Amino acid sequence: MNTQRAALNNDVFMFQHEIETMPRVKLAALQFDRLKKTLERTYAKVPAVKRKFDAANVKPDDLKTLSDIARFPFTVKSNLRENYPFGLFAVPREQILRLHASSGTTGKPTVVGYTKGDLGTWADLMARSMACTGARPGDIVHNAYGYGLFTGGLGAHYGAERLGCTVVPISGGGTERQVALLQDFGAQVLCATPSYALNIAEVAAGMGVDVRGLPLRTGIFGAEPWSEAMRTDIQQRMGIKAVDIYGLSEILGPGVASECHVAQHGLHGWEDHFLFEIVDPETFEPKPMGEAGELVITTLSKEALPMIRYRTRDITTLSDEPCACGRTHMRIMRVTGRNDDMLIIRGVNVYPSQVEAVLVGFPGLSPHYQIMLTREGALDHMTVEVEAMPEFTGSEADHKNKASEVRHHIKSLVGVTCDVDIKMPGEIPRSQGKAVRVKDMRKRTP
Ligand code: DLL
């Protein structure tokens, strides 16, 4: 193991070296074997899934090659709600050691469960993901993901312990205290949503603390869409490497995929545990490697809650190009946004992260923004509110000029016409977890 490690880039430390560098042909064989077993078990144990397969006239035996997965029906979020709370579990409730849930905006929460085996797999995959981002055994991990029903806090917690790190289980909020503990304990690794990391950096600056002077080295940021511009901004402010991590509770929680600190370009999706597909979000036809569409994931090892072709609603592309780090698992490129977060403004499709890419790093602006949606007659209207930098002490006319400059950039780079309102520092609400980027006031206007 050590000699193999030494043969690779010195910088590359892998938590599960043999698996992470497995030749793709072997990986596909492992996937086929695990997929077959997952289909058989789910069909036998989950009546709601059996009914769906039967209605689609397909049986686990119909899987002859990996690409036959396209014959099986999708699972969507509403299937979890219809079977609330435990109806999709494939094991007796007594074998479930942990529940998590996401609140959602309407109706019942989505409930997910884990067996002892699932919790072990999750800790392993999070340890693998964290090592991939550059965390090392012995590091102090300041974990500012929320603890509780959200999977972020406990997911990162057990992964960091599994890797051999010292965990500071601080959760989100109490930002001045976060800064004090980052100073006192000297954490090397920060786990947070990117928007909360920005909040921490800002509060630190207000307290006269320069985060760049602290031992912090790596930021493991995810749970919400963020742009390359935001990465550059956070890296400069905090003097760290900011690395993307992806996951969703229905599939596992964090640790489904993770960027490597070597390339910082796309997230290695852990293919020994998940099968990734991209489908056209309208026709649901499979899309070839490299084409954008909706990410669909099938679990290959989950015991409590196996998921067959779960439609994530996340828009991205897959890449099986070799990576500089030596890992062979394919990469999920940056998730630009969710299907259901896409705004249609006067016929133009817009993701908030595209607007973010224009705003962050724009001279005179701070990276705090919000998108307000209103209705004017029959037309939807978008106003982008963004804060001026504290140093930008222009007159009202300067603010107007800046707003019109930003409006032009959004028009030419994103293609949408909007208003821009430059706010004073501190006027945009700060996030402690997943940032609320869009305020939809259309329902309130007649
Ligand atoms: O957000 C799990 C997680 C925790 C991931 C901590 C990473 C770090 P959910 O609350 O179920 O789970 O939300 C899942 O969040 O479908 C995406 O839309 C979005 N998301 C998660 N990670 C990223 C990312 C957790 N790196 C939903 N980039 C997913 C963009 C992300 N969107």
Short mmCIF file of C-alpha atoms and ligand atoms in Angstrom, two decimals:
data_model
loop_
_atom_site.label_atom_id
_atom_site.label_comp_id
_atom_site.label_asym_id
_atom_site.label_seq_id
_atom_site.Cartn_x
_atom_site.Cartn_y
_atom_site.Cartn_z
CA MET A 1 0.00 0.00 0.00
CA ASN A 2 2.71 2.48 1.01
CA THR A 3 4.84 1.78 -2.04
CA GLN A 4 1.80 2.24 -4.26
CA ARG A 5 1.12 5.51 -2.53
CA ALA A 6 4.69 6.66 -2.98
CA ALA A 7 4.46 5.88 -6.69
CA LEU A 8 1.76 8.50 -7.04
CA ASN A 9 2.08 12.23 -6.68
CA ASN A 10 3.59 12.77 -3.20
CA ASP A 11 0.72 15.04 -2.41
CA VAL A 12 -1.90 12.34 -2.86
CA PHE A 13 -3.05 10.52 0.22
CA MET A 14 -5.94 8.11 -0.24
CA PHE A 15 -8.12 6.66 2.48
CA GLN A 16 -8.95 3.52 0.46
CA HIS A 17 -6.20 3.44 -2.13
CA GLU A 18 -7.05 0.21 -3.98
CA ILE A 19 -10.68 1.17 -4.40
CA GLU A 20 -10.01 4.79 -5.32
CA THR A 21 -7.60 3.80 -8.09
CA MET A 22 -9.47 0.68 -9.30
CA PRO A 23 -9.29 0.25 -13.11
CA ARG A 24 -12.58 1.34 -14.67
CA VAL A 25 -13.27 -2.09 -16.15
CA LYS A 26 -13.03 -3.69 -12.70
CA LEU A 27 -15.15 -0.91 -11.25
CA ALA A 28 -17.88 -1.60 -13.85
CA ALA A 29 -17.87 -5.32 -12.99
CA LEU A 30 -18.22 -4.49 -9.28
CA GLN A 31 -21.05 -2.08 -10.08
CA PHE A 32 -22.91 -4.67 -12.13
CA ASP A 33 -22.67 -7.24 -9.37
CA ARG A 34 -23.84 -4.81 -6.69
CA LEU A 35 -26.57 -3.35 -8.89
CA LYS A 36 -28.04 -6.76 -9.59
CA LYS A 37 -28.16 -7.57 -5.87
CA THR A 38 -29.67 -4.17 -5.07
CA LEU A 39 -32.44 -4.63 -7.65
CA GLU A 40 -33.21 -8.14 -6.40
CA ARG A 41 -33.27 -7.11 -2.74
CA THR A 42 -35.33 -3.98 -3.27
CA TYR A 43 -37.84 -5.82 -5.45
CA ALA A 44 -38.21 -8.52 -2.80
CA LYS A 45 -38.32 -6.26 0.27
CA VAL A 46 -40.07 -3.01 -0.70
CA PRO A 47 -43.67 -3.51 -1.90
CA ALA A 48 -43.91 0.04 -3.34
CA VAL A 49 -40.86 -0.65 -5.54
CA LYS A 50 -42.21 -4.07 -6.59
CA ARG A 51 -45.46 -2.41 -7.69
CA LYS A 52 -43.50 0.13 -9.74
CA PHE A 53 -41.34 -2.50 -11.43
CA ASP A 54 -44.41 -4.62 -12.17
CA ALA A 55 -46.26 -1.63 -13.64
CA ALA A 56 -43.26 -0.94 -15.88
CA ASN A 57 -43.13 -4.62 -16.79
CA VAL A 58 -39.52 -5.04 -15.73
CA LYS A 59 -37.84 -7.54 -13.40
CA PRO A 60 -34.37 -7.53 -11.75
CA ASP A 61 -33.45 -10.37 -14.13
CA ASP A 62 -33.83 -8.00 -17.09
CA LEU A 63 -30.53 -6.39 -16.10
CA LYS A 64 -28.02 -8.00 -18.45
CA THR A 65 -25.57 -5.10 -18.71
CA LEU A 66 -25.11 -1.89 -16.72
CA SER A 67 -26.84 0.18 -19.39
CA ASP A 68 -30.03 -1.89 -18.88
CA ILE A 69 -30.59 0.30 -15.82
CA ALA A 70 -32.37 2.66 -18.24
CA ARG A 71 -35.24 0.12 -18.42
CA PHE A 72 -36.07 0.57 -14.74
CA PRO A 73 -38.44 3.25 -13.38
CA PHE A 74 -37.19 6.39 -11.64
CA THR A 75 -37.66 7.22 -7.98
CA VAL A 76 -38.64 10.83 -7.18
CA LYS A 77 -38.88 12.82 -3.97
CA SER A 78 -42.68 12.50 -3.84
CA ASN A 79 -42.31 8.68 -3.64
CA LEU A 80 -40.63 9.18 -0.25
CA ARG A 81 -43.48 11.45 0.87
CA GLU A 82 -46.14 9.00 -0.36
CA ASN A 83 -44.51 6.30 1.74
CA TYR A 84 -43.92 8.53 4.77
CA PRO A 85 -42.28 7.85 7.13
CA PHE A 86 -40.74 4.36 6.77
CA GLY A 87 -42.52 2.78 3.79
CA LEU A 88 -39.48 2.56 1.49
CA PHE A 89 -37.22 0.91 4.07
CA ALA A 90 -35.92 -2.48 3.00
CA VAL A 91 -35.18 -3.69 6.56
CA PRO A 92 -37.37 -4.00 9.70
CA ARG A 93 -37.55 -0.68 11.59
CA GLU A 94 -35.67 -2.25 14.54
CA GLN A 95 -32.56 -2.51 12.36
CA ILE A 96 -32.54 1.24 11.69
CA LEU A 97 -30.01 2.92 13.98
CA ARG A 98 -30.41 6.48 12.73
CA LEU A 99 -33.01 8.67 11.05
CA HIS A 100 -32.43 11.96 9.25
CA ALA A 101 -35.00 14.16 7.54
CA SER A 102 -35.18 17.22 5.35
CA SER A 103 -37.98 19.66 5.96
CA GLY A 104 -38.76 20.72 2.39
CA THR A 105 -40.97 23.70 1.69
CA THR A 106 -44.31 21.91 1.49
CA GLY A 107 -45.95 18.91 3.11
CA LYS A 108 -44.28 16.07 4.95
CA PRO A 109 -40.54 15.91 5.49
CA THR A 110 -38.43 13.38 3.57
CA VAL A 111 -37.26 10.71 6.02
CA VAL A 112 -34.17 8.57 5.49
CA GLY A 113 -32.82 5.69 7.62
CA TYR A 114 -29.48 3.95 8.15
CA THR A 115 -28.58 0.46 9.39
CA LYS A 116 -25.37 -0.19 11.30
CA GLY A 117 -23.80 -1.21 7.99
CA ASP A 118 -25.01 1.98 6.29
CA LEU A 119 -23.52 4.14 9.06
CA GLY A 120 -20.19 2.35 8.60
CA THR A 121 -20.27 2.88 4.82
CA TRP A 122 -21.19 6.54 5.28
CA ALA A 123 -18.31 7.14 7.73
CA ASP A 124 -15.91 5.42 5.30
CA LEU A 125 -17.14 7.44 2.32
CA MET A 126 -16.93 10.70 4.25
CA ALA A 127 -13.43 9.81 5.45
CA ARG A 128 -12.53 9.02 1.83
CA SER A 129 -14.05 12.30 0.66
CA MET A 130 -12.31 14.35 3.33
CA ALA A 131 -8.93 12.77 2.56
CA CYS A 132 -9.62 13.54 -1.11
CA THR A 133 -10.11 17.22 -0.25
CA GLY A 134 -6.79 17.31 1.56
CA ALA A 135 -7.75 16.59 5.21
CA ARG A 136 -5.27 14.34 6.99
CA PRO A 137 -5.28 12.08 10.08
CA GLY A 138 -4.31 14.24 13.04
CA ASP A 139 -5.90 17.42 11.66
CA ILE A 140 -8.33 19.40 13.77
CA VAL A 141 -11.67 19.62 11.92
CA HIS A 142 -13.90 22.56 12.83
CA ASN A 143 -17.32 21.23 11.82
CA ALA A 144 -19.76 24.11 11.27
CA TYR A 145 -22.32 22.07 9.32
CA GLY A 146 -25.61 21.97 11.23
CA TYR A 147 -26.07 18.99 13.59
CA GLY A 148 -29.53 17.46 13.83
CA LEU A 149 -31.90 16.07 11.24
CA PHE A 150 -29.74 17.65 8.47
CA THR A 151 -27.11 15.12 7.35
CA GLY A 152 -24.24 17.65 7.11
CA GLY A 153 -23.17 17.84 10.77
CA LEU A 154 -23.20 14.16 11.76
CA GLY A 155 -22.01 13.05 8.30
CA ALA A 156 -18.85 15.18 8.49
CA HIS A 157 -18.44 14.34 12.19
CA TYR A 158 -18.20 10.57 11.81
CA GLY A 159 -16.17 10.84 8.61
CA ALA A 160 -13.59 13.05 10.30
CA GLU A 161 -13.34 10.67 13.26
CA ARG A 162 -13.02 7.70 10.90
CA LEU A 163 -10.14 9.48 9.15
CA GLY A 164 -8.43 10.01 12.50
CA CYS A 165 -9.05 13.72 12.96
CA THR A 166 -9.91 15.70 16.10
CA VAL A 167 -13.47 17.00 15.62
CA VAL A 168 -14.79 20.28 16.99
CA PRO A 169 -18.59 19.66 16.77
CA ILE A 170 -19.60 23.32 16.83
CA SER A 171 -22.53 23.16 14.34
CA GLY A 172 -23.79 26.39 12.69
CA GLY A 173 -24.36 29.77 14.35
CA GLY A 174 -22.70 31.74 17.17
CA THR A 175 -20.25 33.06 14.62
CA GLU A 176 -18.05 35.12 16.97
CA ARG A 177 -17.51 32.01 19.07
CA GLN A 178 -16.64 30.09 15.92
CA VAL A 179 -13.91 32.63 15.19
CA ALA A 180 -12.60 32.47 18.76
CA LEU A 181 -12.38 28.65 18.65
CA LEU A 182 -10.75 28.67 15.22
CA GLN A 183 -8.07 30.86 16.81
CA ASP A 184 -7.77 28.98 20.13
CA PHE A 185 -7.86 25.40 18.81
CA GLY A 186 -6.03 26.13 15.54
CA ALA A 187 -8.15 23.91 13.27
CA GLN A 188 -6.59 23.03 9.91
CA VAL A 189 -9.90 22.06 8.29
CA LEU A 190 -13.20 23.95 8.15
CA CYS A 191 -16.44 22.18 7.19
CA ALA A 192 -19.29 24.57 6.35
CA THR A 193 -21.58 25.69 3.58
CA PRO A 194 -19.64 28.13 1.36
CA SER A 195 -22.05 30.93 2.30
CA TYR A 196 -21.48 30.31 6.00
CA ALA A 197 -17.70 30.19 5.48
CA LEU A 198 -17.99 33.65 3.96
CA ASN A 199 -20.01 34.80 6.97
CA ILE A 200 -17.31 33.45 9.33
CA ALA A 201 -14.59 35.27 7.34
CA GLU A 202 -16.53 38.51 7.51
CA VAL A 203 -17.26 38.27 11.26
CA ALA A 204 -13.57 37.45 11.84
CA ALA A 205 -12.54 40.58 9.92
CA GLY A 206 -14.99 42.62 12.05
CA MET A 207 -13.31 41.20 15.18
CA GLY A 208 -9.91 42.23 13.84
CA VAL A 209 -8.90 38.59 13.19
CA ASP A 210 -7.13 37.83 9.91
CA VAL A 211 -8.16 34.26 9.07
CA ARG A 212 -5.22 34.05 6.65
CA GLY A 213 -2.89 34.12 9.65
CA LEU A 214 -4.56 31.10 11.30
CA PRO A 215 -3.47 27.46 10.77
CA LEU A 216 -6.61 26.83 8.65
CA ARG A 217 -5.59 25.12 5.39
CA THR A 218 -8.59 23.37 3.83
CA GLY A 219 -12.28 24.27 3.48
CA ILE A 220 -14.69 21.41 2.73
CA PHE A 221 -17.67 23.27 1.35
CA GLY A 222 -20.96 21.99 -0.04
CA ALA A 223 -24.71 21.50 0.53
CA GLU A 224 -25.56 24.42 -1.78
CA PRO A 225 -24.57 25.59 -5.27
CA TRP A 226 -21.56 27.91 -5.45
CA SER A 227 -19.50 29.34 -8.28
CA GLU A 228 -15.81 29.32 -9.23
CA ALA A 229 -15.83 33.07 -8.50
CA MET A 230 -16.99 32.33 -4.96
CA ARG A 231 -14.22 29.74 -4.59
CA THR A 232 -11.58 32.29 -5.61
CA ASP A 233 -13.04 34.88 -3.25
CA ILE A 234 -13.15 32.53 -0.24
CA GLN A 235 -9.65 31.20 -0.94
CA GLN A 236 -8.25 34.73 -1.01
CA ARG A 237 -10.11 35.92 2.08
CA MET A 238 -9.27 32.88 4.18
CA GLY A 239 -5.88 31.84 2.76
CA ILE A 240 -7.09 28.24 2.31
CA LYS A 241 -7.84 25.73 -0.41
CA ALA A 242 -11.63 25.59 -0.86
CA VAL A 243 -12.84 22.20 -2.05
CA ASP A 244 -16.32 21.13 -3.15
CA ILE A 245 -18.24 18.24 -1.58
CA TYR A 246 -21.59 16.90 -2.78
CA GLY A 247 -24.31 14.70 -1.43
CA LEU A 248 -28.00 14.45 -0.66
CA SER A 249 -29.88 12.84 2.18
CA GLU A 250 -32.01 10.58 -0.04
CA ILE A 251 -28.84 8.87 -1.29
CA LEU A 252 -26.52 9.06 1.76
CA GLY A 253 -25.87 12.63 2.94
CA PRO A 254 -22.51 14.31 2.28
CA GLY A 255 -19.88 11.98 0.83
CA VAL A 256 -21.53 10.88 -2.42
CA ALA A 257 -18.83 12.79 -4.34
CA SER A 258 -15.90 14.99 -3.52
CA GLU A 259 -13.36 17.14 -5.34
CA CYS A 260 -9.69 16.34 -4.96
CA HIS A 261 -7.39 19.09 -3.78
CA VAL A 262 -4.99 18.20 -6.59
CA ALA A 263 -7.21 19.19 -9.52
CA GLN A 264 -10.04 21.10 -7.76
CA HIS A 265 -12.01 20.39 -10.90
CA GLY A 266 -15.08 18.19 -10.61
CA LEU A 267 -16.15 15.85 -7.82
CA HIS A 268 -15.09 12.19 -7.84
CA GLY A 269 -18.36 10.27 -7.55
CA TRP A 270 -17.73 7.10 -5.53
CA GLU A 271 -18.70 4.55 -8.13
CA ASP A 272 -18.19 1.47 -5.96
CA HIS A 273 -21.26 2.62 -3.99
CA PHE A 274 -23.29 4.57 -6.55
CA LEU A 275 -24.25 4.36 -10.20
CA PHE A 276 -24.43 7.78 -11.84
CA GLU A 277 -26.46 8.64 -14.94
CA ILE A 278 -27.35 11.88 -16.67
CA VAL A 279 -30.79 12.14 -18.25
CA ASP A 280 -32.52 14.79 -20.28
CA PRO A 281 -34.65 16.66 -17.69
CA GLU A 282 -37.60 16.80 -20.07
CA THR A 283 -37.57 13.52 -22.02
CA PHE A 284 -35.73 11.50 -19.30
CA GLU A 285 -33.68 9.82 -22.03
CA PRO A 286 -30.10 8.92 -20.99
CA LYS A 287 -27.47 11.44 -22.11
CA PRO A 288 -23.93 10.51 -23.16
CA MET A 289 -20.86 11.26 -21.04
CA GLY A 290 -20.01 14.97 -21.13
CA GLU A 291 -23.52 16.25 -21.89
CA ALA A 292 -25.43 18.34 -19.37
CA GLY A 293 -28.64 17.11 -17.79
CA GLU A 294 -30.20 15.88 -14.57
CA LEU A 295 -28.11 13.66 -12.32
CA VAL A 296 -29.76 10.32 -11.51
CA ILE A 297 -28.24 8.10 -8.81
CA THR A 298 -28.76 4.44 -7.91
CA THR A 299 -27.32 3.20 -4.61
CA LEU A 300 -25.27 -0.01 -4.84
CA SER A 301 -24.70 -0.84 -1.17
CA LYS A 302 -27.40 0.88 0.90
CA GLU A 303 -29.20 -1.57 3.19
CA ALA A 304 -31.97 0.47 4.84
CA LEU A 305 -33.02 2.69 1.98
CA PRO A 306 -31.85 1.45 -1.41
CA MET A 307 -32.67 3.98 -4.14
CA ILE A 308 -33.24 2.96 -7.73
CA ARG A 309 -32.64 5.73 -10.29
CA TYR A 310 -33.27 8.62 -7.90
CA ARG A 311 -33.87 11.84 -9.83
CA THR A 312 -31.79 14.38 -7.88
CA ARG A 313 -33.04 17.43 -9.84
CA ASP A 314 -29.38 18.58 -9.85
CA ILE A 315 -28.06 19.80 -13.20
CA THR A 316 -24.51 18.84 -14.10
CA THR A 317 -22.29 16.81 -16.47
CA LEU A 318 -20.16 13.70 -15.91
CA SER A 319 -16.55 13.25 -16.98
CA ASP A 320 -14.52 10.05 -17.15
CA GLU A 321 -11.33 11.85 -18.23
CA PRO A 322 -8.31 10.73 -16.18
CA CYS A 323 -7.62 12.99 -13.19
CA ALA A 324 -4.22 14.28 -12.09
CA CYS A 325 -4.73 12.79 -8.61
CA GLY A 326 -4.70 9.21 -9.92
CA ARG A 327 -8.25 8.39 -8.80
CA THR A 328 -10.25 6.54 -11.45
CA HIS A 329 -13.78 7.33 -10.26
CA MET A 330 -15.60 9.59 -12.70
CA ARG A 331 -16.16 13.23 -11.93
CA ILE A 332 -19.44 15.05 -11.43
CA MET A 333 -18.75 18.57 -12.65
CA ARG A 334 -19.86 21.52 -10.53
CA VAL A 335 -23.61 21.41 -9.90
CA THR A 336 -24.92 24.65 -11.40
CA GLY A 337 -28.25 24.41 -9.65
CA ARG A 338 -31.40 22.41 -9.25
CA ASN A 339 -33.97 21.97 -11.92
CA ASP A 340 -36.54 23.37 -9.55
CA ASP A 341 -34.35 26.42 -8.72
CA MET A 342 -34.19 27.47 -12.34
CA LEU A 343 -35.82 30.85 -12.88
CA ILE A 344 -37.51 31.69 -16.15
CA ILE A 345 -37.35 35.46 -16.58
CA ARG A 346 -39.05 36.70 -19.71
CA GLY A 347 -38.30 33.43 -21.45
CA VAL A 348 -34.65 33.23 -20.36
CA ASN A 349 -33.57 30.35 -18.11
CA VAL A 350 -31.38 31.52 -15.23
CA TYR A 351 -29.75 29.77 -12.29
CA PRO A 352 -28.88 31.92 -9.27
CA SER A 353 -25.31 30.58 -9.45
CA GLN A 354 -24.91 32.18 -12.92
CA VAL A 355 -25.78 35.56 -11.42
CA GLU A 356 -23.39 34.83 -8.55
CA ALA A 357 -20.57 34.21 -11.02
CA VAL A 358 -21.02 37.77 -12.35
CA LEU A 359 -21.32 39.45 -8.95
CA VAL A 360 -18.55 37.82 -6.96
CA GLY A 361 -15.24 39.53 -7.58
CA PHE A 362 -16.90 42.48 -9.33
CA PRO A 363 -14.92 45.63 -8.34
CA GLY A 364 -16.57 47.51 -5.46
CA LEU A 365 -19.05 44.73 -4.63
CA SER A 366 -19.06 42.30 -1.72
CA PRO A 367 -20.13 38.67 -2.37
CA HIS A 368 -23.45 39.06 -0.49
CA TYR A 369 -26.46 39.03 -2.78
CA GLN A 370 -30.09 38.05 -3.07
CA ILE A 371 -32.43 37.76 -6.02
CA MET A 372 -35.92 39.23 -5.64
CA LEU A 373 -38.69 38.04 -7.95
CA THR A 374 -41.82 40.12 -8.51
CA ARG A 375 -44.57 40.14 -11.08
CA GLU A 376 -45.33 43.18 -13.20
CA GLY A 377 -48.58 42.52 -15.01
CA ALA A 378 -48.10 39.18 -16.74
CA LEU A 379 -44.30 39.37 -16.68
CA ASP A 380 -41.87 38.11 -14.06
CA HIS A 381 -39.27 40.61 -12.99
CA MET A 382 -35.91 40.04 -11.34
CA THR A 383 -34.08 42.48 -9.09
CA VAL A 384 -30.59 41.61 -7.95
CA GLU A 385 -29.70 43.09 -4.59
CA VAL A 386 -25.98 43.14 -3.89
CA GLU A 387 -23.94 44.84 -1.21
CA ALA A 388 -21.25 47.41 -1.84
CA MET A 389 -17.84 46.75 -0.28
CA PRO A 390 -17.38 48.69 2.96
CA GLU A 391 -14.56 50.58 1.16
CA PHE A 392 -16.89 51.65 -1.66
CA THR A 393 -17.98 55.01 -0.33
CA GLY A 394 -19.46 56.47 -3.46
CA SER A 395 -22.24 59.04 -3.84
CA GLU A 396 -25.77 58.11 -4.84
CA ALA A 397 -24.79 58.75 -8.46
CA ASP A 398 -21.79 56.39 -8.10
CA HIS A 399 -24.14 53.68 -6.78
CA LYS A 400 -26.44 54.20 -9.75
CA ASN A 401 -23.52 53.95 -12.18
CA LYS A 402 -22.27 50.80 -10.50
CA ALA A 403 -25.78 49.28 -10.66
CA SER A 404 -26.04 49.98 -14.37
CA GLU A 405 -22.56 48.49 -14.97
CA VAL A 406 -23.59 45.29 -13.14
CA ARG A 407 -26.91 45.17 -15.02
CA HIS A 408 -25.04 45.27 -18.33
CA HIS A 409 -22.71 42.49 -17.30
CA ILE A 410 -25.63 40.28 -16.23
CA LYS A 411 -27.39 41.02 -19.51
CA SER A 412 -24.35 40.15 -21.62
CA LEU A 413 -23.09 37.14 -19.62
CA VAL A 414 -26.35 35.54 -18.42
CA GLY A 415 -28.68 36.95 -21.07
CA VAL A 416 -31.35 38.23 -18.73
CA THR A 417 -32.63 41.76 -18.19
CA CYS A 418 -32.93 42.70 -14.53
CA ASP A 419 -32.70 45.61 -12.11
CA VAL A 420 -29.72 45.91 -9.81
CA ASP A 421 -29.96 47.51 -6.39
CA ILE A 422 -26.67 48.26 -4.61
CA LYS A 423 -27.17 47.84 -0.87
CA MET A 424 -25.13 49.15 2.05
CA PRO A 425 -22.78 46.71 3.85
CA GLY A 426 -24.73 44.42 6.20
CA GLU A 427 -28.13 44.89 4.53
CA ILE A 428 -28.35 41.43 2.93
CA PRO A 429 -29.20 38.65 5.45
CA ARG A 430 -26.22 36.38 6.30
CA SER A 431 -26.44 32.59 6.13
CA GLN A 432 -25.68 30.08 8.89
CA GLY A 433 -26.30 27.05 6.69
CA LYS A 434 -27.82 26.83 3.24
CA ALA A 435 -28.17 30.40 1.93
CA VAL A 436 -31.55 31.62 0.70
CA ARG A 437 -30.58 33.16 -2.65
CA VAL A 438 -34.03 33.82 -4.08
CA LYS A 439 -36.92 35.68 -2.49
CA ASP A 440 -40.05 35.01 -4.48
CA MET A 441 -42.65 37.70 -3.94
CA ARG A 442 -44.65 36.92 -7.06
CA LYS A 443 -47.47 35.25 -5.17
CA ARG A 444 -48.07 38.38 -3.15
CA THR A 445 -48.49 40.68 -6.14
CA PRO A 446 -51.93 40.43 -7.77
O1 DLL B 1 -26.98 19.04 1.57
C1 DLL B 1 -25.85 16.97 2.10
C2 DLL B 1 -24.58 17.69 2.23
C3 DLL B 1 -24.16 18.15 3.45
C4 DLL B 1 -23.75 17.84 1.12
C5 DLL B 1 -22.94 18.81 3.57
C6 DLL B 1 -22.52 18.46 1.22
C7 DLL B 1 -22.12 18.94 2.46
P1 DLL B 1 -29.65 17.72 1.46
O2 DLL B 1 -29.99 18.67 2.55
O3 DLL B 1 -30.51 16.53 1.24
O4 DLL B 1 -28.22 17.12 1.68
O5 DLL B 1 -29.56 18.58 0.13
C8 DLL B 1 -29.14 17.99 -1.07
O6 DLL B 1 -28.21 20.07 -1.85
O7 DLL B 1 -29.54 17.71 -4.17
C9 DLL B 1 -28.11 19.69 -4.17
O8 DLL B 1 -29.20 20.37 -4.76
C10 DLL B 1 -27.55 20.52 -3.03
N1 DLL B 1 -26.10 20.31 -2.91
C11 DLL B 1 -25.45 19.51 -2.05
N2 DLL B 1 -24.10 19.62 -2.24
C12 DLL B 1 -23.92 20.49 -3.26
C13 DLL B 1 -22.79 21.02 -3.95
C14 DLL B 1 -27.05 17.84 1.77
N3 DLL B 1 -21.54 20.70 -3.61
C15 DLL B 1 -29.10 18.99 -2.17
N4 DLL B 1 -23.02 21.87 -4.98
C16 DLL B 1 -28.57 18.42 -3.45
C17 DLL B 1 -24.27 22.23 -5.36
C18 DLL B 1 -25.20 20.93 -3.69
N5 DLL B 1 -25.36 21.78 -4.73
#
